[in-house]
GROMACS .gro file of C-alpha atoms in nm:
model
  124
    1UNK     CA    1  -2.462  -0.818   2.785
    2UNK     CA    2  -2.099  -0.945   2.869
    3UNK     CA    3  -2.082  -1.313   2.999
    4UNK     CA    4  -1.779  -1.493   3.100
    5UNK     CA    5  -1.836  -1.895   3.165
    6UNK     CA    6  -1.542  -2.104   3.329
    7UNK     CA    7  -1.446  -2.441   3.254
    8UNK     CA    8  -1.277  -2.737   3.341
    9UNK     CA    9  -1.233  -2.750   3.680
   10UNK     CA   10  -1.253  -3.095   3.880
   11UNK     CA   11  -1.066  -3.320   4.100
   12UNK     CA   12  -0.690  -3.377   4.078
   13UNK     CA   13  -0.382  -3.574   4.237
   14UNK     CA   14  -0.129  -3.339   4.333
   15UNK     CA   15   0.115  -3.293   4.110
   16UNK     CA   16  -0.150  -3.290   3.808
   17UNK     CA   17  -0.232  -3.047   3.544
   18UNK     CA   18  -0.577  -2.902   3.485
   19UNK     CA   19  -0.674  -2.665   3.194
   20UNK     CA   20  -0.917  -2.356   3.245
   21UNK     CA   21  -1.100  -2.171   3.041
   22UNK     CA   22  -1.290  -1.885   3.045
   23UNK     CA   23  -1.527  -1.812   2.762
   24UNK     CA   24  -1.687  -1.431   2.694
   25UNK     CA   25  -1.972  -1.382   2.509
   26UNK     CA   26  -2.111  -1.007   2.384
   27UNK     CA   27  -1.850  -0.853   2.296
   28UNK     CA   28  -1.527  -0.905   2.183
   29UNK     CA   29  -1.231  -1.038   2.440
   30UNK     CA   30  -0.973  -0.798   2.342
   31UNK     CA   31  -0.977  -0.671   2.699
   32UNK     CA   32  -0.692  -0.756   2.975
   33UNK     CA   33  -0.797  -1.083   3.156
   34UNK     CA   34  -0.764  -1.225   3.464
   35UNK     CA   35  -0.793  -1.509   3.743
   36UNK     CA   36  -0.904  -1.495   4.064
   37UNK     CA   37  -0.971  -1.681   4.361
   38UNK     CA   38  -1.176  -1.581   4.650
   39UNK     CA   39  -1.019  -1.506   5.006
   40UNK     CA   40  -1.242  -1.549   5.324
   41UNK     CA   41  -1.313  -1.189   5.451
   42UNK     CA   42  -1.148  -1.030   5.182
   43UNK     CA   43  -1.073  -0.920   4.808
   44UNK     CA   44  -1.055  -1.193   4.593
   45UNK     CA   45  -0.689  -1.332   4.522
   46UNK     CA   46  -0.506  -1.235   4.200
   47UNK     CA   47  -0.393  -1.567   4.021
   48UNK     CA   48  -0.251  -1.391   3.689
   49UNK     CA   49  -0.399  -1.196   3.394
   50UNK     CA   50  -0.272  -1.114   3.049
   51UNK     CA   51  -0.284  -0.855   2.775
   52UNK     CA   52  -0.561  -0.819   2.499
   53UNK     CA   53  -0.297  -0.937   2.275
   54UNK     CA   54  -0.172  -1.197   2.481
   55UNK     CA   55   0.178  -1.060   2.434
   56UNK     CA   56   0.269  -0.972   2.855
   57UNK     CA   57   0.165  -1.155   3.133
   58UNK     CA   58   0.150  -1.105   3.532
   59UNK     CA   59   0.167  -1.396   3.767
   60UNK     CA   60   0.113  -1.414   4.160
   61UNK     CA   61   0.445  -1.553   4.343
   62UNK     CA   62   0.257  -1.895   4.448
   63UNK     CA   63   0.175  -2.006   4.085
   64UNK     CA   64   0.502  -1.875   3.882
   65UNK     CA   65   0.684  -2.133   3.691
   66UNK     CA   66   0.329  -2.391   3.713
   67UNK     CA   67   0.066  -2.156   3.577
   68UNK     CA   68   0.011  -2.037   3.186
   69UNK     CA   69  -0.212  -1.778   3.107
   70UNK     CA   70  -0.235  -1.787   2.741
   71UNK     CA   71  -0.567  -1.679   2.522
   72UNK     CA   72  -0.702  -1.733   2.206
   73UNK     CA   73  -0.870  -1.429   2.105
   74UNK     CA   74  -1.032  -1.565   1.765
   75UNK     CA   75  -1.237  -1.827   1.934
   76UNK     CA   76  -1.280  -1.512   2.231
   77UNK     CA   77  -1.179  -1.758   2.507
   78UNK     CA   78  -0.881  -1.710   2.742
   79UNK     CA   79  -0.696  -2.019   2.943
   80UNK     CA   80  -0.535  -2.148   3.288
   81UNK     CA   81  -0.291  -2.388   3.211
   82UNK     CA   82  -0.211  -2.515   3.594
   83UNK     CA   83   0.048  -2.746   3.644
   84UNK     CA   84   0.237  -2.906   3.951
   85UNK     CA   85  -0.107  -2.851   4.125
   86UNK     CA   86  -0.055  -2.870   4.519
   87UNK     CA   87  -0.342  -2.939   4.795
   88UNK     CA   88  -0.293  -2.538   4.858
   89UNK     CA   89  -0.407  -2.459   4.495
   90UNK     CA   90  -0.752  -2.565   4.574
   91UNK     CA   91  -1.031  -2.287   4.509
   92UNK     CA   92  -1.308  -2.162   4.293
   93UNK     CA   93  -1.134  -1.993   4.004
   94UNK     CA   94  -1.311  -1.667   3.848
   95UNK     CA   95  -1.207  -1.506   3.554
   96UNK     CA   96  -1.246  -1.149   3.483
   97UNK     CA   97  -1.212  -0.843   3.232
   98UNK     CA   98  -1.065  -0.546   3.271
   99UNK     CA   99  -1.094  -0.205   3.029
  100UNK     CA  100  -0.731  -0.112   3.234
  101UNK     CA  101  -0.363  -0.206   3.149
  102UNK     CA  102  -0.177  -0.522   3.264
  103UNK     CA  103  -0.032  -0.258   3.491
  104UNK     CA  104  -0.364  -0.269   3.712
  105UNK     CA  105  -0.407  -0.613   3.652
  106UNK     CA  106  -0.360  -0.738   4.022
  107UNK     CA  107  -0.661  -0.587   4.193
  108UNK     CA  108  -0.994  -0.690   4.141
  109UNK     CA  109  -1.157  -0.307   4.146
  110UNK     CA  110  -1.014  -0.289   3.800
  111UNK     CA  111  -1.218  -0.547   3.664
  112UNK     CA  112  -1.545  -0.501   3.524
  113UNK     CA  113  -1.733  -0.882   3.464
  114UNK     CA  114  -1.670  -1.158   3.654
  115UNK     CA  115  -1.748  -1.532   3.579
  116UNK     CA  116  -1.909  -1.746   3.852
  117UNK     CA  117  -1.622  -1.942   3.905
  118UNK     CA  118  -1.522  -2.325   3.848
  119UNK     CA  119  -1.414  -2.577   4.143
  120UNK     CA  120  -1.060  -2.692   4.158
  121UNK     CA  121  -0.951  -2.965   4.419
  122UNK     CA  122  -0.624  -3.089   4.446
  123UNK     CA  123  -0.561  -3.415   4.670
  124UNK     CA  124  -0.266  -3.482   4.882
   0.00000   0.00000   0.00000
């Protein structure tokens, strides 16, 4: 049975850096990955996602240039690096697998387990 566990959410001053991460258990990680955040009334977000070799990457406009997906497959853990954080980046951020392409990578019907999410609050 797949599991994917997020960490390292918590409370930060804008303009701070947090560092996600998402560890699977079960099977190997060698699966496109991605982050999410849930929108009231509706699919959840798409954050950004990478390859299973970590060599392309797809990022939503509002977290280009701040956000780093990158993934260590040998410890079978991927990563958020979030930087600038702003008040608007606050959330529950899930990460997900998906058997598809980066080229599907944006919505969540692609993806096949989800983690329960971990808390991030950014202060003004």
């Amino acid at each position: 049975q797949v599991q994917l566990v997020e960490a390292g959410g918590g409370l930060v001053q804008a303009g701070g850096s947090l560092r996600l991460s998402c560890a699977a258990s079960g099977r190997s990680i060698s699966y496109t990955m991605g982050w999410f955040l849930p929108a009231p009334g509706k699919e959840r977000d798409f954050v950004a996602a990478i390859s299973p070799m970590g060599d392309s990457t797809s990022y939503a406009d509002s977290v280009k240039g701040r956000f780093i997906i990158p993934r260590d497959n040998a410890k079978n853990t991927q990563y958020l690096q979030m930087n600038s954080l702003k008040p608007e980046d606050t959330a529950v951020y899930s990460c997900a697998d998906s058997l598809y392409s980066l080229s599907y990578s944006l919505s969540r019907r692609y993806y096949s387990n989800w983690g329960r999410g971990t808390q991030v609050t950014v202060s003004s």
